[in-house]
mmCIF file of C-alpha atoms in Angstrom:
data_model
loop_
_atom_site.group_PDB
_atom_site.id
_atom_site.type_symbol
_atom_site.label_atom_id
_atom_site.label_comp_id
_atom_site.label_asym_id
_atom_site.label_seq_id
_atom_site.Cartn_x
_atom_site.Cartn_y
_atom_site.Cartn_z
ATOM 1 C CA MET A 1 0.000 0.000 0.000
ATOM 2 C CA LYS A 2 1.078 3.595 -0.739
ATOM 3 C CA ILE A 3 -0.043 6.731 1.108
ATOM 4 C CA ILE A 4 -0.340 9.698 -1.250
ATOM 5 C CA SER A 5 -0.595 13.314 -0.092
ATOM 6 C CA PHE A 6 -1.720 15.913 -2.640
ATOM 7 C CA HIS A 7 -1.077 19.644 -2.313
ATOM 8 C CA LYS A 8 -3.855 21.096 -0.167
ATOM 9 C CA ASP A 9 -4.845 23.555 -2.949
ATOM 10 C CA MET A 10 -5.450 20.732 -5.431
ATOM 11 C CA PRO A 11 -9.102 19.861 -6.327
ATOM 12 C CA PHE A 12 -8.974 16.556 -4.445
ATOM 13 C CA HIS A 13 -12.545 15.479 -5.250
ATOM 14 C CA GLU A 14 -12.003 16.067 -8.977
ATOM 15 C CA ILE A 15 -8.776 14.081 -8.892
ATOM 16 C CA LEU A 16 -10.583 11.183 -7.226
ATOM 17 C CA ALA A 17 -13.388 11.273 -9.777
ATOM 18 C CA GLU A 18 -10.890 11.156 -12.646
ATOM 19 C CA LEU A 19 -8.937 8.327 -11.044
ATOM 20 C CA LYS A 20 -12.102 6.316 -10.478
ATOM 21 C CA GLY A 21 -12.841 6.592 -14.185
ATOM 22 C CA LYS A 22 -9.378 5.227 -15.024
ATOM 23 C CA VAL A 23 -9.504 2.147 -12.793
ATOM 24 C CA VAL A 24 -10.156 -0.956 -14.886
ATOM 25 C CA GLY A 25 -12.453 -3.674 -13.513
ATOM 26 C CA LYS A 26 -14.115 -1.537 -10.868
ATOM 27 C CA THR A 27 -15.829 -3.411 -8.023
ATOM 28 C CA GLU A 28 -18.270 -2.224 -5.357
ATOM 29 C CA LYS A 29 -15.361 -1.580 -2.993
ATOM 30 C CA LEU A 30 -12.802 0.899 -4.295
ATOM 31 C CA PRO A 31 -9.137 -0.123 -3.898
ATOM 32 C CA TRP A 32 -8.316 2.931 -1.799
ATOM 33 C CA ARG A 33 -9.272 4.848 1.323
ATOM 34 C CA CYS A 34 -9.428 8.643 1.396
ATOM 35 C CA PHE A 35 -8.931 11.272 4.087
ATOM 36 C CA HIS A 36 -10.605 14.223 2.385
ATOM 37 C CA ASP A 37 -9.749 16.814 5.052
ATOM 38 C CA LEU A 38 -6.069 15.886 4.650
ATOM 39 C CA SER A 39 -6.045 15.578 0.821
ATOM 40 C CA CYS A 40 -4.518 12.146 1.384
ATOM 41 C CA MET A 41 -5.367 8.690 0.128
ATOM 42 C CA CYS A 42 -4.177 5.147 0.857
ATOM 43 C CA VAL A 43 -3.897 3.211 -2.411
ATOM 44 C CA ASN A 44 -3.445 -0.496 -3.074
ATOM 45 C CA GLN A 45 0.031 -1.258 -4.450
ATOM 46 C CA ASN A 46 -1.215 -2.578 -7.797
ATOM 47 C CA VAL A 47 -3.389 0.508 -8.401
ATOM 48 C CA TYR A 48 -0.472 2.787 -7.558
ATOM 49 C CA GLU A 49 1.880 0.962 -9.931
ATOM 50 C CA ARG A 50 -0.689 1.002 -12.731
ATOM 51 C CA HIS A 51 -1.326 4.745 -12.430
ATOM 52 C CA GLN A 52 2.022 6.015 -11.137
ATOM 53 C CA LYS A 53 2.389 8.455 -14.042
ATOM 54 C CA TYR A 54 -1.043 9.870 -13.256
ATOM 55 C CA PHE A 55 -0.108 10.523 -9.631
ATOM 56 C CA SER A 56 3.316 11.964 -10.486
ATOM 57 C CA GLN A 57 1.826 14.782 -12.570
ATOM 58 C CA TYR A 58 0.465 16.329 -9.347
ATOM 59 C CA GLN A 59 3.868 16.373 -7.558
ATOM 60 C CA VAL A 60 2.478 14.329 -4.701
ATOM 61 C CA THR A 61 4.227 13.095 -1.575
ATOM 62 C CA VAL A 62 4.278 9.294 -1.697
ATOM 63 C CA GLU A 63 4.940 7.220 1.435
ATOM 64 C CA ASP A 64 5.115 3.537 2.171
ATOM 65 C CA ASN A 65 2.575 2.153 4.633
ATOM 66 C CA VAL A 66 5.291 1.814 7.260
ATOM 67 C CA THR A 67 5.056 -0.127 10.497
ATOM 68 C CA VAL A 68 4.389 1.807 13.722
ATOM 69 C CA SER A 69 5.274 0.269 17.106
ATOM 70 C CA VAL A 70 4.133 0.776 20.688
ATOM 71 C CA HIS A 71 6.770 2.093 23.108
ATOM 72 C CA ALA A 72 7.035 -0.409 25.931
ATOM 73 C CA GLN A 73 9.800 -2.507 27.450
ATOM 74 C CA THR A 74 8.765 -5.609 31.257
ATOM 75 C CA GLU A 75 8.700 -6.781 35.045
ATOM 76 C CA GLY A 76 6.073 -8.492 37.102
ATOM 77 C CA GLU A 77 -0.626 -3.043 45.087
ATOM 78 C CA ASP A 78 -0.091 0.051 46.005
ATOM 79 C CA GLU A 79 -3.375 1.969 45.960
ATOM 80 C CA ILE A 80 -1.657 4.982 44.389
ATOM 81 C CA PRO A 81 1.322 4.013 42.167
ATOM 82 C CA TRP A 82 4.500 6.061 42.515
ATOM 83 C CA GLY A 83 4.014 7.731 39.157
ATOM 84 C CA VAL A 84 0.586 9.039 40.095
ATOM 85 C CA LYS A 85 2.038 10.405 43.346
ATOM 86 C CA TYR A 86 5.038 11.896 41.553
ATOM 87 C CA VAL A 87 2.948 14.011 39.165
ATOM 88 C CA GLY A 88 0.928 15.398 42.093
ATOM 89 C CA ALA A 89 -2.426 13.968 41.069
ATOM 90 C CA GLN A 90 -3.695 13.655 44.669
ATOM 91 C CA ARG A 91 -3.284 17.376 45.252
ATOM 92 C CA LEU A 92 -5.011 18.196 41.965
ATOM 93 C CA TRP A 93 -8.001 15.950 42.767
ATOM 94 C CA LYS A 94 -9.199 18.626 45.208
ATOM 95 C CA LYS A 95 -10.221 20.632 42.133
ATOM 96 C CA GLY A 96 -11.633 17.694 40.168
ATOM 97 C CA ARG A 97 -10.741 14.260 38.850
ATOM 98 C CA GLY A 98 -11.187 14.713 35.128
ATOM 99 C CA ALA A 99 -14.949 14.197 35.024
ATOM 100 C CA GLY A 100 -16.396 14.228 31.502
ATOM 101 C CA VAL A 101 -13.126 14.704 29.618
ATOM 102 C CA LYS A 102 -13.086 12.441 26.539
ATOM 103 C CA ILE A 103 -9.765 10.651 25.994
ATOM 104 C CA ALA A 104 -8.983 8.429 23.005
ATOM 105 C CA VAL A 105 -6.303 5.823 23.662
ATOM 106 C CA ILE A 106 -4.915 4.699 20.293
ATOM 107 C CA ASP A 107 -3.261 1.430 21.213
ATOM 108 C CA THR A 108 -3.515 -2.381 21.264
ATOM 109 C CA GLY A 109 -6.981 -2.438 22.813
ATOM 110 C CA ILE A 110 -8.199 -2.272 26.415
ATOM 111 C CA SER A 111 -9.537 -5.034 28.658
ATOM 112 C CA ARG A 112 -13.048 -3.716 29.197
ATOM 113 C CA GLN A 113 -13.811 -6.303 31.855
ATOM 114 C CA HIS A 114 -11.093 -5.153 34.246
ATOM 115 C CA PHE A 115 -12.735 -4.028 37.498
ATOM 116 C CA ASP A 116 -10.565 -0.897 37.616
ATOM 117 C CA LEU A 117 -11.500 0.181 34.056
ATOM 118 C CA ARG A 118 -14.963 -1.017 33.057
ATOM 119 C CA GLN A 119 -16.825 2.023 34.419
ATOM 120 C CA GLN A 120 -14.488 4.467 32.679
ATOM 121 C CA ILE A 121 -14.567 3.054 29.138
ATOM 122 C CA ARG A 122 -17.350 4.808 27.252
ATOM 123 C CA GLY A 123 -16.847 3.520 23.708
ATOM 124 C CA GLY A 124 -14.325 3.142 20.934
ATOM 125 C CA VAL A 125 -13.587 1.311 17.705
ATOM 126 C CA ASP A 126 -11.602 -1.780 16.712
ATOM 127 C CA LEU A 127 -9.673 -1.187 13.480
ATOM 128 C CA VAL A 128 -7.598 -4.383 13.470
ATOM 129 C CA ARG A 129 -9.533 -7.228 15.186
ATOM 130 C CA GLY A 130 -7.956 -10.390 16.560
ATOM 131 C CA LYS A 131 -6.281 -10.985 19.918
ATOM 132 C CA GLN A 132 -5.110 -8.108 22.090
ATOM 133 C CA ASN A 133 -2.036 -7.755 24.242
ATOM 134 C CA GLY A 134 -1.851 -5.911 27.561
ATOM 135 C CA HIS A 135 -0.139 -2.708 26.434
ATOM 136 C CA GLY A 136 -3.320 -0.696 25.893
ATOM 137 C CA THR A 137 -4.809 -1.921 29.162
ATOM 138 C CA HIS A 138 -1.676 -0.819 31.019
ATOM 139 C CA VAL A 139 -1.768 2.633 29.404
ATOM 140 C CA ALA A 140 -5.481 2.973 30.206
ATOM 141 C CA GLY A 141 -4.971 2.196 33.896
ATOM 142 C CA ILE A 142 -2.360 4.919 34.271
ATOM 143 C CA ILE A 143 -4.889 7.427 32.968
ATOM 144 C CA VAL A 144 -8.205 6.378 34.505
ATOM 145 C CA ALA A 145 -8.020 3.410 36.884
ATOM 146 C CA GLU A 146 -11.002 3.885 39.189
ATOM 147 C CA LEU A 147 -10.730 5.254 42.714
ATOM 148 C CA ASN A 148 -12.619 2.336 44.261
ATOM 149 C CA HIS A 149 -10.491 1.350 47.272
ATOM 150 C CA LYS A 150 -9.094 -1.709 45.514
ATOM 151 C CA GLY A 151 -6.450 -2.233 42.863
ATOM 152 C CA ILE A 152 -4.810 1.034 41.803
ATOM 153 C CA VAL A 153 -5.942 4.528 40.874
ATOM 154 C CA GLY A 154 -5.095 6.497 37.732
ATOM 155 C CA VAL A 155 -4.148 10.144 37.310
ATOM 156 C CA SER A 156 -7.639 11.244 36.169
ATOM 157 C CA PRO A 157 -9.993 8.560 37.557
ATOM 158 C CA GLU A 158 -13.239 10.197 36.434
ATOM 159 C CA ALA A 159 -12.309 10.888 32.811
ATOM 160 C CA HIS A 160 -14.140 9.083 29.994
ATOM 161 C CA LEU A 161 -11.911 6.699 28.066
ATOM 162 C CA TYR A 162 -12.383 5.606 24.442
ATOM 163 C CA ASP A 163 -10.682 2.431 23.263
ATOM 164 C CA VAL A 164 -9.360 3.113 19.741
ATOM 165 C CA ARG A 165 -7.674 -0.134 18.828
ATOM 166 C CA ALA A 166 -5.164 0.303 15.989
ATOM 167 C CA PHE A 167 -2.428 -2.195 16.960
ATOM 168 C CA SER A 168 -2.409 -5.974 16.668
ATOM 169 C CA GLU A 169 -1.304 -8.454 19.314
ATOM 170 C CA ASP A 170 2.372 -8.030 18.372
ATOM 171 C CA GLY A 171 2.240 -4.281 19.058
ATOM 172 C CA LYS A 172 2.448 -3.379 15.369
ATOM 173 C CA SER A 173 0.215 -1.217 13.204
ATOM 174 C CA SER A 174 0.394 0.537 9.849
ATOM 175 C CA LEU A 175 0.509 4.210 9.044
ATOM 176 C CA SER A 176 -2.832 4.011 7.232
ATOM 177 C CA THR A 177 -4.483 2.476 10.312
ATOM 178 C CA ILE A 178 -3.051 5.238 12.523
ATOM 179 C CA LEU A 179 -4.557 7.800 10.144
ATOM 180 C CA ARG A 180 -7.941 6.089 10.528
ATOM 181 C CA ALA A 181 -7.590 6.077 14.318
ATOM 182 C CA ILE A 182 -6.864 9.807 14.467
ATOM 183 C CA ASP A 183 -9.675 10.473 12.015
ATOM 184 C CA TRP A 184 -12.100 8.523 14.257
ATOM 185 C CA SER A 185 -10.940 10.542 17.262
ATOM 186 C CA VAL A 186 -11.560 13.832 15.465
ATOM 187 C CA GLU A 187 -14.958 12.813 14.123
ATOM 188 C CA ASN A 188 -16.050 11.615 17.573
ATOM 189 C CA GLN A 189 -14.958 14.868 19.215
ATOM 190 C CA MET A 190 -12.311 13.638 21.598
ATOM 191 C CA ASP A 191 -10.697 16.171 23.920
ATOM 192 C CA ILE A 192 -7.343 14.376 24.224
ATOM 193 C CA ILE A 193 -5.596 11.650 22.217
ATOM 194 C CA ASN A 194 -2.966 9.446 23.884
ATOM 195 C CA MET A 195 -0.474 7.933 21.439
ATOM 196 C CA SER A 196 1.992 5.608 23.161
ATOM 197 C CA PHE A 197 3.694 4.588 19.930
ATOM 198 C CA GLY A 198 5.980 5.943 17.271
ATOM 199 C CA MET A 199 8.105 5.588 14.168
ATOM 200 C CA PRO A 200 11.505 7.126 13.318
ATOM 201 C CA GLN A 201 10.643 8.722 9.994
ATOM 202 C CA TYR A 202 8.660 11.882 9.199
ATOM 203 C CA SER A 203 5.312 11.387 7.479
ATOM 204 C CA GLU A 204 3.536 14.167 5.603
ATOM 205 C CA ALA A 205 0.173 12.392 5.905
ATOM 206 C CA LEU A 206 0.556 11.895 9.654
ATOM 207 C CA ALA A 207 1.649 15.520 10.047
ATOM 208 C CA ARG A 208 -1.548 16.622 8.358
ATOM 209 C CA ALA A 209 -3.634 14.327 10.544
ATOM 210 C CA VAL A 210 -2.238 15.695 13.810
ATOM 211 C CA ASP A 211 -2.522 19.276 12.514
ATOM 212 C CA ARG A 212 -6.176 18.669 11.703
ATOM 213 C CA ALA A 213 -6.788 17.308 15.199
ATOM 214 C CA ASN A 214 -4.960 20.285 16.686
ATOM 215 C CA ASP A 215 -7.081 22.670 14.627
ATOM 216 C CA ARG A 216 -10.176 21.016 16.145
ATOM 217 C CA GLY A 217 -8.866 21.816 19.629
ATOM 218 C CA ILE A 218 -7.751 18.284 20.495
ATOM 219 C CA THR A 219 -4.738 17.916 22.784
ATOM 220 C CA MET A 220 -2.364 15.186 21.584
ATOM 221 C CA VAL A 221 0.152 13.439 23.821
ATOM 222 C CA ALA A 222 2.702 10.915 22.507
ATOM 223 C CA SER A 223 5.562 8.843 23.882
ATOM 224 C CA ALA A 224 9.010 10.036 22.789
ATOM 225 C CA GLY A 225 10.402 6.559 22.050
ATOM 226 C CA ASN A 226 12.615 3.958 23.702
ATOM 227 C CA ASN A 227 15.663 4.291 21.460
ATOM 228 C CA GLY A 228 17.767 6.396 23.840
ATOM 229 C CA GLY A 229 18.265 8.895 21.022
ATOM 230 C CA GLU A 230 16.131 11.209 18.924
ATOM 231 C CA VAL A 231 12.421 11.650 19.574
ATOM 232 C CA GLU A 232 10.193 9.701 17.180
ATOM 233 C CA TYR A 233 7.002 10.722 15.368
ATOM 234 C CA PRO A 234 4.244 11.641 16.160
ATOM 235 C CA ALA A 235 5.796 12.996 19.395
ATOM 236 C CA ARG A 236 8.196 15.136 17.361
ATOM 237 C CA TYR A 237 5.495 17.138 15.592
ATOM 238 C CA ASN A 238 5.026 20.687 16.937
ATOM 239 C CA SER A 239 1.319 20.147 17.648
ATOM 240 C CA VAL A 240 1.975 17.079 19.833
ATOM 241 C CA VAL A 241 3.244 16.946 23.422
ATOM 242 C CA GLY A 242 6.186 14.518 23.332
ATOM 243 C CA VAL A 243 6.949 12.781 26.627
ATOM 244 C CA SER A 244 10.247 11.288 27.817
ATOM 245 C CA ALA A 245 10.502 8.793 30.697
ATOM 246 C CA ILE A 246 12.079 9.380 34.116
ATOM 247 C CA ASP A 247 12.728 7.053 37.066
ATOM 248 C CA GLN A 248 11.782 7.471 40.741
ATOM 249 C CA LYS A 249 14.778 9.761 41.299
ATOM 250 C CA GLY A 250 13.599 12.072 38.547
ATOM 251 C CA LYS A 251 16.427 11.077 36.219
ATOM 252 C CA LEU A 252 15.906 10.503 32.533
ATOM 253 C CA ALA A 253 15.680 6.769 31.859
ATOM 254 C CA SER A 254 18.577 5.394 29.803
ATOM 255 C CA PHE A 255 16.203 3.967 27.201
ATOM 256 C CA SER A 256 14.207 7.196 26.779
ATOM 257 C CA ALA A 257 14.410 9.318 23.641
ATOM 258 C CA ARG A 258 15.326 12.913 24.352
ATOM 259 C CA GLY A 259 15.999 16.262 22.699
ATOM 260 C CA ALA A 260 13.911 18.115 20.122
ATOM 261 C CA GLY A 261 10.259 17.162 20.436
ATOM 262 C CA ALA A 262 10.463 16.059 24.074
ATOM 263 C CA ASN A 263 8.255 18.721 25.651
ATOM 264 C CA ALA A 264 7.641 16.912 28.934
ATOM 265 C CA LYS A 265 9.030 14.244 31.256
ATOM 266 C CA ALA A 266 6.983 11.797 33.330
ATOM 267 C CA PRO A 267 7.347 8.513 35.243
ATOM 268 C CA GLY A 268 8.172 5.587 32.959
ATOM 269 C CA VAL A 269 10.169 3.088 35.042
ATOM 270 C CA ASP A 270 8.628 0.300 37.175
ATOM 271 C CA ILE A 271 5.122 1.598 36.512
ATOM 272 C CA LEU A 272 2.368 -0.502 38.073
ATOM 273 C CA SER A 273 -0.911 -0.515 36.180
ATOM 274 C CA THR A 274 -3.832 -2.643 35.025
ATOM 275 C CA TRP A 275 -3.364 -5.833 33.001
ATOM 276 C CA PRO A 276 -5.847 -8.194 31.311
ATOM 277 C CA GLY A 277 -7.515 -10.773 33.543
ATOM 278 C CA ASN A 278 -8.133 -8.323 36.422
ATOM 279 C CA GLN A 279 -4.394 -8.322 37.060
ATOM 280 C CA PHE A 280 -1.683 -5.687 37.562
ATOM 281 C CA LYS A 281 1.798 -5.512 36.130
ATOM 282 C CA LYS A 282 4.910 -3.303 36.098
ATOM 283 C CA LEU A 283 6.225 -2.022 32.771
ATOM 284 C CA ASN A 284 8.973 0.336 31.637
ATOM 285 C CA GLY A 285 8.777 2.685 28.691
ATOM 286 C CA THR A 286 7.882 6.099 27.379
ATOM 287 C CA SER A 287 4.537 4.434 26.636
ATOM 288 C CA MET A 288 3.996 4.590 30.400
ATOM 289 C CA ALA A 289 5.208 8.185 30.683
ATOM 290 C CA ALA A 290 2.811 9.631 28.092
ATOM 291 C CA PRO A 291 -0.432 8.599 29.868
ATOM 292 C CA HIS A 292 0.708 10.335 33.064
ATOM 293 C CA VAL A 293 0.778 13.582 31.072
ATOM 294 C CA THR A 294 -2.515 12.718 29.367
ATOM 295 C CA GLY A 295 -4.098 12.302 32.801
ATOM 296 C CA LEU A 296 -2.736 15.663 33.941
ATOM 297 C CA MET A 297 -4.115 17.311 30.807
ATOM 298 C CA ALA A 298 -7.533 15.818 31.593
ATOM 299 C CA LEU A 299 -7.422 17.194 35.146
ATOM 300 C CA GLU A 300 -6.517 20.643 33.833
ATOM 301 C CA LEU A 301 -9.248 20.631 31.179
ATOM 302 C CA SER A 302 -11.845 19.454 33.687
ATOM 303 C CA ARG A 303 -10.819 22.183 36.130
ATOM 304 C CA LYS A 304 -11.109 24.871 33.448
ATOM 305 C CA ARG A 305 -14.575 23.687 32.471
ATOM 306 C CA LYS A 306 -15.675 23.629 36.087
ATOM 307 C CA THR A 307 -14.433 27.182 36.541
ATOM 308 C CA VAL A 308 -16.345 28.391 33.471
ATOM 309 C CA GLU A 309 -19.529 26.639 34.614
ATOM 310 C CA SER A 310 -19.306 28.219 38.072
ATOM 311 C CA VAL A 311 -19.166 31.761 36.694
ATOM 312 C CA THR A 312 -22.399 33.621 37.381
ATOM 313 C CA TYR A 313 -23.645 36.709 35.609
ATOM 314 C CA PRO A 314 -25.586 39.630 37.094
#
């Protein structure tokens, strides 16, 4: 598959209509997917090869449907995990616990039966199907694990979580699936998107997707990466908050990406959180750092809304 980005001033709908007329042996299902607001399309390899000259006349940006990976590394009850304490969530709860804030977690899927999560998950979409792994469940617990006097508690325990599953059991996804996940989040009016994943190379299509979400007022938080070097994408985009990982002493973890694009640091070593089967597990990674910041963003947004609602007029 190829991902093709046209210049934003191009008549995208007219281009699509012309291309449709050129495709031989049309079926009910077109061999491409379009993101109209981005002027991007994901095209089957054979269609791209057959009409490469047609695409090239528009000076398009062409990308491979690269693999994107979650940022986690492993080990394994503390009512309040050290990371939640470290970011000062308890103090902030006096002004609210994130009630009503809509958070999309683009990840490997979330265990909706977990007793610490089932009340917080309000919806979502499954873009890949098949078996899950525990990465998304772990990320979810850091953000919203319920304050129920058992298990653990997350940073923003009253926020509303949306399970946007874009990664398969092996923690891999494709760029086109990530574009669909962000598109779903925009169309369903999320307030925050947590992206605990990344890839080393720049993508024009992904840049447009995060810019579109930013233009809609969505806050995006992403893990910086576990390569110990440069920050990966999408964390590196200007409209995304990139998060590096620190340990309990506040020191940058050796595995954490750092530098340009790392706008924040948060706990990412020995992080206890929810795991499938009503279990709990410790993980390391910038994947664990990002949801701490996502939770803080939810607390801040909830507080601002509460302040606005409490204003009275003469």
